[in-house]
XYZ file of C-alpha atoms in Angstrom:
378
model
C 31.111 28.296 -0.934
C 29.084 28.881 2.464
C 29.110 25.130 2.802
C 33.060 25.300 2.283
C 33.428 28.262 4.736
C 31.724 26.578 7.502
C 33.198 23.382 6.778
C 36.299 25.192 7.258
C 35.925 26.894 10.435
C 34.397 23.740 12.305
C 37.567 21.531 11.064
C 39.584 24.199 12.316
C 38.410 24.033 15.530
C 38.692 20.285 15.805
C 42.148 20.375 14.258
C 43.064 23.004 16.446
C 42.042 21.618 19.446
C 43.305 18.210 18.855
C 46.262 17.938 16.525
C 48.733 19.916 19.216
C 47.758 17.322 21.726
C 48.976 14.420 19.708
C 52.617 15.460 20.175
C 53.494 12.261 21.660
C 51.796 10.396 19.082
C 53.493 12.100 15.683
C 51.761 9.460 13.158
C 48.441 9.896 14.744
C 49.195 13.575 14.187
C 49.733 13.365 10.448
C 46.787 11.169 9.942
C 44.278 13.640 11.730
C 45.717 16.519 9.898
C 45.466 14.515 6.426
C 41.958 13.504 7.380
C 40.363 17.036 8.395
C 41.815 18.490 5.012
C 40.367 15.730 2.923
C 37.165 15.928 5.172
C 36.976 19.756 4.694
C 36.860 19.162 0.344
C 34.770 16.100 0.794
C 31.824 17.092 2.981
C 30.706 20.092 0.641
C 31.575 17.691 -2.306
C 29.593 15.086 -1.008
C 26.455 17.136 -0.214
C 26.534 18.479 -3.661
C 27.558 15.574 -5.819
C 24.689 15.603 -7.869
C 26.458 18.382 -9.807
C 28.445 15.867 -11.545
C 27.048 14.651 -14.742
C 28.347 10.910 -14.699
C 26.455 8.860 -12.053
C 29.271 6.705 -11.193
C 31.526 9.575 -10.515
C 28.583 11.627 -8.430
C 27.435 8.197 -6.360
C 31.090 7.575 -5.323
C 31.806 11.355 -4.302
C 28.505 11.009 -2.089
C 29.776 8.143 -0.570
C 32.877 10.012 0.271
C 31.752 12.563 1.279
C 28.913 11.034 3.658
C 31.681 8.845 5.093
C 33.354 12.027 6.171
C 30.472 13.594 7.459
C 29.556 10.835 9.516
C 33.069 10.567 10.954
C 33.237 14.289 11.545
C 30.035 14.428 12.985
C 31.451 12.355 16.040
C 34.699 14.030 16.125
C 33.094 17.544 16.861
C 30.603 16.416 19.309
C 33.115 14.328 21.517
C 35.415 17.484 20.808
C 33.347 19.564 22.776
C 32.937 16.852 25.178
C 36.501 16.505 25.705
C 37.027 20.539 25.942
C 34.112 20.653 28.562
C 35.930 17.920 30.556
C 39.305 19.805 30.172
C 37.499 23.133 31.866
C 35.949 20.822 34.497
C 39.658 19.748 35.160
C 41.103 23.015 35.266
C 38.341 23.912 38.122
C 39.611 20.880 39.916
C 42.925 21.165 39.764
C 42.450 25.071 40.851
C 41.297 23.289 44.310
C 43.392 20.523 44.380
C 46.898 21.017 42.479
C 48.292 17.468 42.893
C 44.890 15.999 42.085
C 46.264 14.302 38.512
C 48.381 15.396 35.737
C 46.577 17.564 33.153
C 49.169 16.983 30.598
C 48.336 13.693 30.600
C 44.687 14.201 30.355
C 44.971 16.653 27.800
C 47.012 13.969 25.511
C 44.859 10.673 26.241
C 41.727 12.315 26.031
C 42.610 13.556 22.279
C 43.776 10.009 21.600
C 40.485 9.272 22.534
C 38.505 11.154 20.942
C 40.062 10.070 17.550
C 39.718 6.710 18.270
C 36.177 6.674 19.727
C 35.081 9.044 16.746
C 36.729 6.368 14.381
C 35.009 3.175 16.136
C 31.261 4.917 16.131
C 31.815 5.720 12.502
C 32.572 1.723 11.780
C 29.986 0.294 14.310
C 27.742 2.804 12.708
C 28.456 1.885 9.238
C 27.707 -2.031 9.921
C 24.380 -1.236 11.785
C 23.427 1.201 8.757
C 24.107 -1.320 5.989
C 22.742 -4.241 7.479
C 19.091 -5.147 6.825
C 16.566 -3.534 9.658
C 15.679 -6.002 11.924
C 12.013 -6.411 12.455
C 10.622 -5.068 15.417
C 7.127 -6.523 16.546
C 4.406 -4.228 18.251
C 1.051 -4.758 19.338
C -1.622 -1.882 19.366
C -4.198 -2.256 21.908
C -7.733 -0.850 20.438
C -10.896 -0.661 22.492
C -13.678 -2.410 21.297
C -11.599 -3.560 18.337
C -14.104 -6.392 16.595
C -13.147 -9.990 16.639
C -12.171 -10.298 12.858
C -9.651 -7.495 13.455
C -7.860 -8.605 16.255
C -4.440 -9.735 14.919
C -4.848 -7.686 11.673
C -0.771 -7.505 10.664
C 0.724 -4.104 9.059
C 4.286 -4.226 8.004
C 5.689 -0.345 7.961
C 8.503 0.648 6.354
C 9.961 4.021 6.080
C 12.546 6.797 5.349
C 14.570 4.202 3.519
C 16.056 6.943 1.390
C 16.921 5.280 -1.648
C 19.586 7.307 -3.365
C 23.713 7.764 -3.897
C 24.558 5.046 -1.306
C 21.156 2.983 -0.985
C 20.204 1.272 -4.295
C 18.066 -1.590 -5.583
C 20.064 -4.854 -3.665
C 19.370 -2.939 -0.148
C 15.726 -2.355 -1.035
C 15.195 -5.979 -2.274
C 16.567 -7.521 0.938
C 14.106 -5.071 2.922
C 11.253 -6.462 0.390
C 11.926 -9.941 0.798
C 11.885 -9.451 5.044
C 8.541 -7.978 4.669
C 7.135 -10.511 2.205
C 8.232 -13.161 4.551
C 5.933 -11.804 7.168
C 2.885 -12.840 5.306
C 0.947 -9.427 6.648
C -2.413 -7.954 5.819
C -1.295 -4.636 4.526
C 2.059 -3.119 4.070
C 2.526 0.830 4.903
C 5.360 2.850 3.488
C 5.303 6.294 5.554
C 7.308 8.529 3.141
C 10.691 9.158 2.417
C 11.422 6.445 0.211
C 14.001 8.516 -2.357
C 16.415 11.172 -2.484
C 16.477 11.450 -6.251
C 14.168 12.042 -9.169
C 12.309 9.116 -11.146
C 14.811 9.221 -14.232
C 17.769 8.636 -11.457
C 16.189 6.090 -9.170
C 13.133 4.322 -11.118
C 14.809 0.990 -11.472
C 16.337 1.235 -7.876
C 12.800 1.504 -6.342
C 11.319 -1.140 -8.548
C 11.521 -3.818 -5.919
C 8.605 -2.255 -4.165
C 6.181 -3.674 -7.014
C 6.897 -6.635 -5.670
C 5.870 -6.419 -2.262
C 2.947 -8.702 -1.113
C -0.103 -8.749 1.571
C -3.573 -9.514 1.693
C -5.054 -5.991 0.924
C -2.049 -4.312 -0.940
C 0.710 -1.451 -0.317
C -0.310 1.759 0.691
C 2.235 4.917 0.743
C 2.234 8.407 1.804
C 4.442 11.408 0.906
C 7.356 12.683 2.990
C 9.098 15.704 3.026
C 11.946 14.430 0.613
C 9.667 13.116 -2.007
C 8.721 16.924 -2.337
C 12.500 17.823 -3.063
C 12.768 14.804 -5.634
C 9.655 15.292 -7.677
C 6.780 14.504 -5.651
C 4.155 14.532 -8.565
C 6.454 12.111 -11.027
C 7.201 9.768 -7.723
C 3.369 9.398 -6.827
C 3.056 8.519 -10.572
C 6.082 6.087 -10.530
C 4.663 4.338 -7.390
C 1.386 4.064 -8.773
C 2.425 2.504 -11.685
C 4.404 -0.290 -9.472
C 0.998 -0.971 -7.801
C 1.585 0.754 -4.809
C -1.764 2.545 -3.384
C -0.787 6.689 -2.968
C -3.076 8.062 -0.354
C -3.156 11.810 -0.628
C -5.720 13.245 2.008
C -7.998 10.078 1.450
C -9.034 6.987 2.736
C -9.824 3.313 1.786
C -12.040 0.844 3.162
C -10.833 -2.440 3.648
C -12.996 -5.220 4.380
C -11.592 -7.893 6.546
C -14.452 -10.058 7.518
C -17.201 -8.795 8.952
C -15.816 -5.521 9.915
C -14.136 -2.934 8.062
C -10.826 -1.035 8.560
C -10.729 2.724 7.334
C -7.141 2.995 6.290
C -6.334 7.036 5.609
C -3.388 8.961 4.631
C -1.795 12.420 4.228
C 0.515 14.261 2.394
C 3.666 15.435 4.539
C 3.056 17.889 6.825
C 5.068 20.264 5.154
C 3.671 19.618 1.686
C 1.897 23.123 1.167
C 5.125 24.612 1.303
C 5.529 22.920 -1.993
C 2.066 22.492 -3.498
C -0.770 23.988 -2.030
C -3.311 21.578 -3.356
C -1.220 18.940 -1.210
C -2.173 20.407 2.298
C -1.603 17.805 4.962
C -5.543 17.306 6.353
C -6.266 14.045 8.276
C -9.940 15.687 8.760
C -10.140 15.373 4.974
C -8.446 11.943 4.660
C -11.548 10.013 6.872
C -14.201 12.393 5.943
C -16.766 10.120 4.582
C -15.567 6.607 6.124
C -18.303 4.272 7.452
C -19.014 5.465 11.160
C -18.861 1.705 12.044
C -15.499 1.272 11.131
C -13.540 -1.284 13.401
C -10.450 0.610 13.224
C -9.238 3.919 11.817
C -5.693 4.126 10.985
C -3.558 6.911 9.539
C -0.391 6.848 7.522
C 1.509 10.038 8.283
C 4.887 10.900 7.582
C 5.717 13.236 10.683
C 4.677 12.886 14.094
C 3.430 15.933 14.476
C 0.148 15.306 12.621
C -0.805 13.639 15.553
C -2.586 16.113 17.071
C -4.873 16.630 14.144
C -5.330 13.284 13.887
C -6.321 12.847 17.663
C -9.063 15.110 16.924
C -9.848 13.350 13.732
C -11.274 10.087 15.643
C -8.196 7.952 14.739
C -7.089 4.925 16.666
C -4.041 4.704 15.298
C -1.188 6.857 13.552
C 2.136 5.314 11.560
C 4.526 7.573 11.070
C 8.532 8.005 10.431
C 10.659 10.993 9.576
C 12.564 11.063 12.903
C 14.913 8.383 11.868
C 14.915 8.143 15.833
C 17.805 10.565 15.771
C 20.235 7.983 13.461
C 23.202 8.284 15.565
C 24.080 9.460 18.892
C 23.498 12.524 20.216
C 20.993 13.550 17.531
C 18.258 11.179 19.152
C 18.470 13.820 22.137
C 17.616 16.660 19.637
C 14.770 15.369 17.543
C 12.427 15.760 20.235
C 12.591 20.175 19.914
C 11.507 19.304 16.304
C 8.865 16.509 16.724
C 6.658 15.453 19.836
C 7.886 12.085 19.181
C 11.300 10.512 18.628
C 10.541 6.690 18.289
C 8.181 3.952 19.686
C 4.829 3.776 20.715
C 3.150 6.566 22.699
C -0.537 8.297 23.351
C -2.246 11.473 22.206
C -5.671 11.349 23.906
C -7.150 8.357 22.580
C -4.672 8.129 19.467
C -1.853 5.672 19.806
C 0.880 6.879 17.309
C 3.969 4.674 16.657
C 6.925 6.654 15.155
C 9.318 4.462 13.253
C 13.068 4.742 13.376
C 13.353 4.232 9.925
C 14.113 1.457 7.679
C 17.231 3.069 5.734
C 19.174 6.030 6.666
C 19.933 9.796 5.215
C 23.014 11.210 4.659
C 26.086 9.377 6.434
C 25.931 5.641 6.471
C 25.767 5.640 9.748
C 23.332 4.613 12.875
C 24.395 4.456 16.251
C 21.987 4.078 19.278
C 19.093 4.137 16.762
C 18.835 0.925 14.859
C 16.625 0.432 11.660
C 13.737 -1.498 11.765
C 11.199 -2.864 9.789
C 8.076 -2.643 12.040
C 5.651 -5.685 12.414
C 2.499 -4.442 13.936
C -0.668 -6.147 15.112
C -3.682 -4.818 16.242
C -5.404 -6.713 19.069
C -8.377 -6.071 21.333
C -7.441 -3.757 24.692
C -7.796 -5.843 27.829
């Protein structure tokens, strides 16, 4: 009920601001009204679709609700921008009454909001549903041993297997990663949105990932919403190496690489024994390790990772904002939104994610399969 009331208020605002202004286009008025009515109902239903006992029905309701959520998200932002523009127009006309026709601006801007919102949603859907592109990134590390120069990592993150992402989507990602012939694969959390019982068959393709040293996984916050302990067991059954505040030593020629992983930054809220700790994760690692790499779902683990002496942290969580304009707001919750950054002597790479959460929509923040290489710093 709170979701429904909140949804109703926001939809009423958009309807009140746009529908009367579309009086010159009665068909568009009707379509806008019907669309908003459907959206009022379907967004809350989509968010609570798991309550439907039949999986097929639950997935279809989720699909519909998430599509409406993506569309409405753009509509409300564009409506707010339109209102700011109209306010500015009032100020201009107060100083120069004959500068332009306010009624024409009012009418055409309403139509523009509707059409632009729809276009952003369609393009965002296409971007979200395609298989993520490979993004190559070189990480320069001072003093990197010659044998570790060119050490390659495929990072996938934030796939969110669930109501709208199934086995086929994940299999396409696995096929691309396997084609890279990397030294190791890193899965940096938020793999699932659902229980093992619901999604085990759809996550199974991860067992087919291949690389020289294997696949390594760390939990994201969504694993804890979905039952982290059961998922850890299932992923280990598939052959993934789950790192829980611990490290492994990868022998790569003469030198070794210390690879560590921490539980999600918020994991202690769900299980105190899973408290994220980069220092504990690297404790006891060889002092002469040629490189120290940390897998941590959230970028905000980077401050402690830098203190713990890591060379590189791989993270996700942010989705790069997923679609405009939310990419501008991620920075208020995380230190980095996407890409390669530096914290003291630590490099941190934040993936935009390989799937998506919620609305099947990516606009201005494309998904990625990251192909990282360690290289000797010049």
